[in-house]
XYZ file of C-alpha atoms in Angstrom:
593
model
C 60.887 216.240 128.305
C 62.200 219.048 126.122
C 65.544 218.664 127.806
C 65.630 214.958 127.037
C 64.649 215.508 123.407
C 67.238 218.243 122.982
C 69.961 216.176 124.601
C 69.161 213.149 122.476
C 69.353 215.173 119.273
C 72.673 216.682 120.225
C 74.181 213.322 121.126
C 73.092 211.814 117.838
C 74.761 214.699 116.021
C 77.837 214.249 118.186
C 78.019 210.545 117.339
C 78.100 211.357 113.635
C 80.968 213.750 114.241
C 82.910 211.162 116.193
C 82.686 208.539 113.481
C 83.704 211.082 110.862
C 86.945 211.780 112.693
C 88.769 208.456 113.228
C 91.912 210.142 114.468
C 90.150 211.898 117.371
C 87.338 209.447 118.067
C 89.198 207.168 120.527
C 90.131 210.145 122.744
C 86.596 211.497 122.571
C 85.212 208.154 123.676
C 87.692 207.991 126.549
C 86.537 211.454 127.669
C 82.922 210.462 127.349
C 83.479 207.346 129.448
C 85.190 209.528 132.061
C 82.216 211.896 132.097
C 79.910 208.967 132.823
C 81.744 208.254 136.045
C 81.096 211.804 137.401
C 78.256 212.304 139.844
C 75.077 213.838 138.506
C 75.384 216.746 140.958
C 78.550 218.124 139.343
C 76.662 220.401 136.945
C 78.014 223.505 138.680
C 81.628 222.564 137.825
C 83.216 224.009 134.720
C 83.468 221.482 131.904
C 86.969 220.046 131.447
C 88.898 221.198 128.410
C 89.597 218.669 125.715
C 92.120 218.485 122.947
C 89.706 216.700 120.635
C 86.863 218.081 118.627
C 84.767 215.030 119.446
C 85.142 215.571 123.193
C 84.363 219.254 122.727
C 81.137 218.349 121.003
C 80.155 216.212 123.975
C 80.966 219.015 126.428
C 79.028 221.485 124.296
C 76.018 219.230 124.495
C 76.156 219.234 128.263
C 76.544 223.034 128.349
C 73.558 223.472 126.034
C 71.394 221.434 128.356
C 72.592 223.454 131.335
C 71.838 226.679 129.453
C 68.344 225.510 128.746
C 67.845 224.935 132.454
C 69.107 228.421 133.326
C 66.606 230.024 130.929
C 63.785 228.999 133.167
C 62.765 225.582 132.074
C 60.454 224.510 134.875
C 60.785 220.891 135.803
C 60.210 219.073 139.024
C 63.037 217.408 140.967
C 61.827 213.965 139.876
C 61.705 215.007 136.213
C 65.160 216.518 136.485
C 66.548 213.295 137.969
C 64.854 211.262 135.260
C 66.349 213.544 132.638
C 69.825 213.102 134.105
C 69.430 209.342 134.170
C 68.285 209.425 130.562
C 71.243 211.623 129.661
C 73.647 209.086 131.176
C 71.904 206.330 129.263
C 72.286 208.199 126.004
C 75.925 208.854 126.673
C 76.736 205.136 126.996
C 74.485 203.443 124.466
C 74.383 204.991 121.007
C 77.895 206.432 120.833
C 80.185 204.213 122.877
C 78.670 200.925 121.881
C 78.411 201.885 118.216
C 82.028 203.008 118.212
C 83.290 199.833 119.889
C 81.267 197.723 117.501
C 82.734 199.651 114.577
C 86.286 199.055 115.824
C 85.619 195.336 116.292
C 84.211 195.081 112.770
C 87.262 196.826 111.339
C 89.553 194.349 113.084
C 87.520 191.365 111.868
C 87.439 192.693 108.309
C 91.160 193.316 108.401
C 91.764 189.762 109.620
C 89.584 188.323 106.890
C 90.925 190.434 104.067
C 94.630 189.959 104.828
C 96.680 186.741 104.959
C 97.049 185.027 108.294
C 100.365 186.048 109.812
C 102.195 183.097 111.315
C 104.578 184.702 113.779
C 106.143 181.782 115.664
C 109.916 181.927 115.537
C 112.032 178.871 114.751
C 112.722 176.761 117.820
C 115.470 174.361 118.851
C 114.840 171.383 121.110
C 117.015 170.751 124.146
C 119.439 167.843 124.149
C 118.285 164.773 126.031
C 119.348 161.180 126.586
C 117.297 158.183 125.403
C 114.714 156.867 127.800
C 115.803 153.857 129.839
C 114.007 150.576 129.134
C 112.220 148.977 132.048
C 112.722 145.365 133.090
C 109.633 144.190 131.196
C 110.943 145.658 127.930
C 114.359 144.094 128.451
C 112.770 140.722 129.148
C 110.613 141.042 126.058
C 113.651 141.762 123.884
C 115.544 138.813 125.344
C 112.621 136.412 124.956
C 112.551 136.817 121.177
C 115.699 134.738 120.901
C 117.147 133.029 123.953
C 120.571 132.853 122.318
C 120.682 136.639 122.316
C 119.944 137.135 125.989
C 123.254 136.090 127.533
C 126.175 138.306 128.531
C 128.282 137.027 125.636
C 125.774 138.387 123.142
C 125.450 141.698 124.974
C 129.217 142.150 125.094
C 129.563 141.307 121.416
C 126.956 143.934 120.481
C 128.697 146.611 122.536
C 132.023 145.757 120.921
C 130.440 145.948 117.493
C 129.186 149.470 118.182
C 132.611 150.511 119.426
C 134.963 148.760 117.009
C 132.837 147.180 114.260
C 132.895 147.846 110.534
C 130.116 149.800 108.846
C 128.502 146.648 107.475
C 128.542 144.949 110.901
C 127.046 147.958 112.668
C 124.467 148.378 109.919
C 123.311 144.748 110.170
C 123.125 144.969 113.961
C 121.061 148.165 113.792
C 118.654 146.490 111.351
C 118.240 143.567 113.732
C 117.681 145.777 116.795
C 115.244 147.995 114.916
C 113.199 145.042 113.702
C 112.976 143.620 117.231
C 112.492 147.028 118.890
C 115.339 146.062 121.206
C 115.973 148.825 123.760
C 118.985 147.269 125.511
C 121.577 149.341 123.630
C 119.923 152.761 123.415
C 122.833 154.553 125.101
C 125.472 152.993 122.868
C 123.418 153.765 119.762
C 122.728 157.344 120.883
C 126.416 158.045 121.569
C 127.364 156.528 118.215
C 124.977 158.900 116.427
C 126.848 161.982 117.563
C 130.343 160.660 116.756
C 129.838 158.789 113.486
C 130.598 160.533 110.228
C 128.959 157.798 108.201
C 125.595 158.953 106.769
C 124.373 155.366 106.350
C 124.878 154.617 110.046
C 123.312 157.932 111.029
C 120.228 157.170 108.940
C 119.939 153.687 110.449
C 120.026 155.208 113.936
C 117.347 157.740 112.972
C 115.182 154.850 111.778
C 115.837 152.969 115.028
C 114.753 155.809 117.316
C 111.811 156.588 115.032
C 110.465 153.079 115.546
C 111.010 153.365 119.295
C 109.322 156.802 119.260
C 112.116 158.119 121.465
C 112.496 161.946 121.291
C 116.188 161.869 122.231
C 117.231 163.178 118.798
C 114.842 166.152 118.722
C 117.732 168.596 119.101
C 119.316 167.224 115.932
C 115.934 167.092 114.167
C 115.139 170.752 114.828
C 118.591 171.815 113.640
C 118.120 169.981 110.348
C 114.541 171.165 109.813
C 115.494 174.782 110.508
C 118.386 174.595 108.035
C 118.208 171.491 105.810
C 120.203 172.760 102.861
C 123.573 171.193 103.669
C 122.133 167.823 104.738
C 121.618 164.889 102.394
C 118.016 164.727 101.204
C 117.457 161.130 102.338
C 118.541 162.144 105.835
C 116.217 165.174 105.785
C 113.320 162.923 104.805
C 114.064 160.597 107.718
C 114.291 163.591 110.062
C 110.817 164.771 109.010
C 109.408 161.293 109.661
C 111.201 161.127 112.990
C 109.906 164.538 114.138
C 106.325 163.552 113.260
C 106.534 160.140 114.925
C 108.001 161.368 118.230
C 105.774 164.502 118.230
C 108.641 166.994 118.229
C 106.553 170.187 118.546
C 109.640 172.411 118.440
C 110.034 171.492 114.769
C 106.722 173.048 113.697
C 107.868 176.657 113.028
C 110.748 175.409 110.889
C 108.376 173.198 108.901
C 106.015 176.127 108.302
C 108.975 178.219 107.146
C 109.845 175.629 104.496
C 106.242 175.497 103.317
C 105.942 179.284 103.225
C 109.152 179.595 101.201
C 107.752 177.013 98.765
C 110.869 174.871 99.001
C 110.076 172.332 96.303
C 112.421 169.669 97.679
C 110.839 169.790 101.124
C 107.262 171.011 100.552
C 105.391 167.701 100.695
C 107.601 166.219 103.408
C 107.126 169.307 105.576
C 103.375 169.273 104.979
C 103.097 165.640 106.005
C 104.994 166.330 109.219
C 102.813 169.355 110.006
C 99.778 167.112 109.605
C 101.000 165.102 112.593
C 102.324 168.005 114.671
C 100.273 171.093 113.787
C 97.440 172.786 115.647
C 94.975 175.613 115.021
C 97.655 178.217 114.213
C 99.207 176.014 111.564
C 95.775 175.138 110.171
C 94.897 178.838 109.760
C 98.190 179.450 107.976
C 97.645 176.507 105.632
C 94.047 177.539 105.038
C 95.197 180.979 103.851
C 97.903 179.295 101.819
C 95.165 177.679 99.748
C 94.245 181.097 98.315
C 97.524 181.415 96.433
C 97.045 181.487 92.682
C 100.322 179.750 91.911
C 99.583 176.524 93.798
C 99.761 173.333 91.771
C 96.843 170.918 92.019
C 99.079 168.371 93.736
C 100.011 170.961 96.359
C 96.354 171.770 96.977
C 95.606 168.094 97.425
C 98.438 167.739 99.930
C 97.192 170.788 101.827
C 93.699 169.338 102.038
C 94.934 166.021 103.384
C 96.976 167.775 106.046
C 94.152 170.108 107.092
C 91.923 167.075 107.519
C 94.556 165.387 109.652
C 94.943 168.436 111.897
C 91.139 168.630 112.283
C 91.200 172.409 112.852
C 87.628 173.674 113.145
C 88.845 177.198 112.304
C 89.252 176.131 108.673
C 85.855 174.485 108.358
C 84.145 177.343 106.494
C 86.756 177.425 103.774
C 87.050 173.654 103.401
C 83.300 173.075 103.332
C 83.027 175.713 100.607
C 85.745 174.010 98.558
C 84.145 170.596 99.016
C 80.904 171.916 97.520
C 82.517 173.933 94.706
C 81.810 172.030 91.497
C 84.338 174.177 89.612
C 87.179 173.062 91.889
C 89.460 170.136 91.025
C 87.747 166.863 91.926
C 90.690 165.517 93.944
C 90.989 168.757 95.902
C 87.258 168.584 96.639
C 87.362 164.967 97.781
C 90.154 165.638 100.267
C 88.212 168.671 101.502
C 85.122 166.485 101.965
C 87.140 163.946 103.903
C 88.661 166.757 105.997
C 85.367 168.327 107.073
C 84.169 164.884 108.077
C 87.261 164.367 110.215
C 86.466 167.636 112.019
C 83.207 166.019 113.212
C 81.342 169.307 113.013
C 77.605 168.681 113.010
C 77.002 170.698 109.840
C 79.461 168.522 107.913
C 77.209 165.484 107.938
C 74.409 167.128 105.991
C 76.903 168.367 103.393
C 78.467 164.926 103.022
C 75.093 163.248 102.600
C 74.425 165.562 99.686
C 77.914 165.079 98.238
C 77.444 161.300 98.207
C 75.248 161.892 95.151
C 78.294 163.003 93.115
C 78.957 161.064 89.915
C 82.698 160.664 90.505
C 83.165 157.291 92.299
C 86.529 158.290 93.779
C 84.838 161.362 95.225
C 82.129 159.172 96.781
C 84.821 156.964 98.289
C 86.275 159.921 100.186
C 82.806 161.110 101.178
C 82.223 157.710 102.812
C 85.552 158.045 104.602
C 84.537 161.502 105.810
C 81.069 160.573 107.005
C 82.406 157.543 108.883
C 83.513 159.941 111.628
C 79.847 160.374 112.598
C 78.476 157.603 114.781
C 74.771 157.906 114.071
C 71.993 156.421 111.997
C 72.428 158.882 109.121
C 76.065 157.885 108.621
C 75.188 154.193 108.960
C 72.623 154.510 106.175
C 75.144 156.107 103.821
C 77.628 153.316 104.559
C 75.006 150.650 103.836
C 74.217 152.390 100.562
C 77.919 152.459 99.748
C 78.028 148.670 100.092
C 75.804 148.599 97.005
C 77.737 151.231 95.057
C 78.567 150.444 91.431
C 82.276 151.195 91.960
C 84.151 148.498 93.868
C 86.488 151.002 95.542
C 83.485 152.649 97.190
C 82.324 149.226 98.375
C 85.789 148.503 99.796
C 85.719 151.776 101.716
C 82.286 150.955 103.091
C 83.449 147.490 104.200
C 86.308 149.098 106.109
C 83.778 151.366 107.828
C 81.584 148.399 108.724
C 84.557 146.681 110.350
C 85.603 149.761 112.300
C 82.071 150.501 113.489
C 81.216 146.828 114.160
C 78.005 147.211 112.135
C 76.418 143.810 112.622
C 73.367 144.921 110.626
C 75.633 145.001 107.566
C 76.274 141.225 107.649
C 73.517 140.368 105.102
C 74.997 142.905 102.672
C 78.439 141.315 103.021
C 77.071 137.812 102.544
C 75.328 138.978 99.366
C 78.587 140.455 98.079
C 80.363 137.131 98.660
C 77.669 135.185 96.816
C 77.702 137.532 93.831
C 79.693 135.732 91.121
C 80.548 139.032 89.433
C 81.986 140.586 92.582
C 85.664 141.526 92.668
C 87.962 139.050 94.406
C 89.436 141.731 96.646
C 85.948 142.705 97.835
C 85.005 139.125 98.664
C 88.201 138.528 100.627
C 87.639 141.657 102.677
C 84.055 140.571 103.319
C 85.297 137.233 104.692
C 87.481 139.037 107.199
C 84.779 141.473 108.348
C 82.097 138.779 108.599
C 84.394 136.751 110.859
C 84.976 139.793 113.058
C 81.270 140.707 113.279
C 80.521 137.227 114.689
C 76.854 137.044 113.745
C 75.022 133.733 113.525
C 74.226 134.143 109.834
C 77.712 135.374 109.043
C 79.436 132.461 110.804
C 77.042 129.977 109.234
C 77.839 131.323 105.784
C 81.617 131.251 106.316
C 81.543 127.681 107.581
C 79.520 126.681 104.530
C 82.244 128.213 102.360
C 84.922 126.188 104.124
C 83.017 122.982 103.423
C 82.172 123.839 99.821
C 84.459 121.690 97.640
C 83.331 123.594 94.556
C 84.811 126.811 95.928
C 88.404 127.378 94.828
C 91.124 126.573 97.358
C 92.392 130.155 97.575
C 88.988 131.404 98.700
C 88.582 128.563 101.212
C 92.014 129.354 102.659
C 91.048 133.033 103.031
C 87.825 132.100 104.822
C 89.744 129.775 107.145
C 92.325 132.456 107.889
C 89.570 134.916 108.852
C 87.753 132.447 111.104
C 90.945 131.338 112.871
C 92.112 134.912 113.438
C 88.990 135.938 115.364
C 88.374 132.445 116.783
C 84.619 132.788 117.094
C 83.556 129.729 115.124
C 84.569 127.162 112.512
C 87.752 125.730 114.045
C 86.502 122.124 114.069
C 85.308 122.387 110.482
C 88.656 123.839 109.331
C 90.588 121.011 111.041
C 88.346 118.479 109.351
C 88.960 120.038 105.938
C 92.725 120.012 106.615
C 92.550 116.336 107.530
C 90.777 115.573 104.267
C 93.486 117.338 102.264
C 96.130 115.048 103.787
C 94.562 112.241 101.770
C 94.236 114.217 98.569
C 97.416 115.422 96.881
C 95.323 117.495 94.487
C 94.550 119.697 97.506
C 98.194 120.238 98.491
C 98.004 124.016 98.240
C 95.009 124.158 100.563
C 96.777 121.720 102.928
C 99.850 123.950 103.112
C 97.781 127.118 103.500
C 95.741 125.701 106.383
C 98.903 124.354 108.036
C 100.472 127.834 107.960
C 97.378 129.217 109.684
C 97.575 126.553 112.418
C 101.244 127.469 112.930
C 100.311 131.080 113.756
C 98.445 130.310 116.970
C 99.644 127.104 118.646
C 96.239 126.324 120.120
C 95.628 123.114 122.041
C 92.973 121.962 119.585
C 95.629 121.820 116.829
C 97.591 119.026 118.549
C 96.051 116.102 116.668
C 96.218 117.742 113.249
C 99.841 118.677 114.008
C 100.597 114.985 114.558
C 98.937 114.113 111.265
C 101.048 116.678 109.405
C 104.318 115.437 110.982
C 103.507 111.809 110.135
C 102.844 112.627 106.472
C 105.266 111.345 103.848
C 105.295 114.598 101.902
C 108.372 116.626 102.896
C 106.633 120.020 102.738
C 103.642 118.755 104.691
C 105.889 117.337 107.418
C 107.867 120.591 107.491
C 104.612 122.475 108.021
C 103.797 120.059 110.865
C 107.125 120.965 112.517
C 106.163 124.643 112.259
C 102.851 123.909 113.990
C 104.691 122.031 116.761
C 107.250 124.840 117.203
C 104.375 127.199 118.030
C 102.278 124.812 120.130
C 105.174 122.809 121.719
C 102.873 119.858 122.329
C 104.609 117.579 124.829
C 102.954 114.470 123.426
C 104.646 115.039 120.055
C 108.125 116.013 121.224
C 109.584 112.555 120.720
C 108.384 112.509 117.107
C 110.285 115.731 116.472
C 113.353 114.373 118.286
C 113.307 111.223 116.155
C 113.359 113.303 112.978
C 116.195 115.425 114.385
C 118.340 112.297 115.004
C 118.771 111.862 111.293
C 120.703 115.128 111.203
C 123.007 113.978 114.026
C 123.663 110.591 112.364
C 124.520 112.311 109.080
C 127.023 114.559 110.835
C 128.682 111.561 112.554
C 129.051 109.614 109.310
C 130.526 112.642 107.547
C 133.124 113.176 110.307
C 134.382 109.537 110.029
C 135.540 109.975 106.475
C 135.579 113.523 105.137
C 136.814 112.300 101.746
C 133.577 110.462 101.165
C 130.645 112.293 99.709
C 128.228 113.548 102.303
C 125.559 110.840 102.695
C 122.004 111.704 101.901
C 119.924 112.505 104.951
C 117.242 110.001 105.787
C 114.846 112.854 106.364
C 114.989 116.189 104.558
C 113.465 117.879 107.604
C 116.084 116.553 110.049
C 118.118 119.762 110.243
C 114.945 121.795 110.644
C 113.684 119.542 113.442
C 117.023 119.782 115.247
C 117.043 123.561 114.973
C 113.464 123.840 116.272
C 114.214 121.557 119.216
C 117.261 123.609 120.095
C 115.330 126.857 120.106
C 112.406 125.454 122.100
C 114.679 123.753 124.637
C 116.758 126.899 125.148
C 113.622 128.955 125.761
C 111.971 126.478 128.113
C 115.109 125.189 129.856
C 114.285 121.615 128.831
C 116.959 119.016 128.146
C 117.384 117.623 124.704
């Protein structure tokens, strides 16, 4: 026991010596770990020499114990073995573990105290061709306009790209971009790398951005890594393109621009990083927040981006900022939204507390943040927000109700619609969400609004639009209201509005009301009826449309007989429209005129 006590005391003293000498401590620990591997029976061997004072102290401790044994300390074999085991235990626990823990703490402290070092080098994407459209995509593009599906049209487009003027190419690119037409991706790609016209180049960037085709990533990374000689509008399009097609190679270049505080590119680069960045970028941006020279607008942008990245590594800092009452309110609200987007359990409790803030804009972002949690606590906050005194908070809550399909919120929405003091924009959004929720009480209320003649026509049209979009209930009642407006010219605006809604869907149940619109004497009403027919293509009404179209043909014949005569007035102002609609429908269906 004396041996154990003596050995323990010496090792404790040795540990203090090791920590006092940082330069020699690592070698001493290595020697100590080596000693542990030796067999316990090696006590007769001479202790190995060491170049470190720490290791020498350890060896001296062993020699002291051996000396004590040689002086006649009488212990049994079992006690001696126990002492050796205890000695080994002491060698590993208090010194080695304490040292390793100390080193780990120093590294952690160093990491916390210093700025995060982002060490990714700028990257350049490899060149690649556009992806080839499949047959379904080609068919979809052609089906939008049958006249643009034939070989003549295809040849004309190719010739335009090869020989056309800037204005012609520009108009064609606008058309193809709008229709997401993939049939000319190769021609457009090749044109990008030969054109010297910045307008055409920007149009092509917009085209491939909409298609989300990464074929221009090599160009994008070149511009992002060195944007200074490129027109700013092109650089902005490149940033949008890189974010949309998820060009990860662009990230280091974007971080470089942010780090250099390039004013012209700061916000654009931040926005792109929000779509492309990961944990490394989030840590860099989190440290960036500590800069004293950051403008409030820059802090706000950083918060929005950190929330978009959803990097848990930044949660501690962002949650602290969200709760800091001395921080700018807008910076705090984006931080609150960001910690909600991270969906970390601890965020919810913080957001519940922050919902008590006086600033209504702040509460709006708190609601947006807490909506990421799909539980009863979040639902209760959203229901409370539906009763908030600030209409923007109520609007945010209504959006949450729609996204979460919160049917229990229907009574709150109905109440909002009935409240005469409620904002118009709130009521209109409630109509839409009630129609989507499809509850008995909600549908019953909306149908009552459609029938209510005292309700203004704009509101009735909005209710009808919501019901027809989701198609859960109210179609018969809406058709009946439309039929009543055909007899009342004071309700023309409602008649036109309902007709435009019918023309969106082309449902079979709209056939009779379509006929009534076409038969009406009012030119605009009849024109709306033709729009409804163009969508529904009701066979029973085709002859009515053809009869209207004949007026256009007769007018053309009369004009050709005597060009000197003034062009006769058309018998029907909708004749040309009817003829055009018939032509389009017949070309798409293969029917004869």
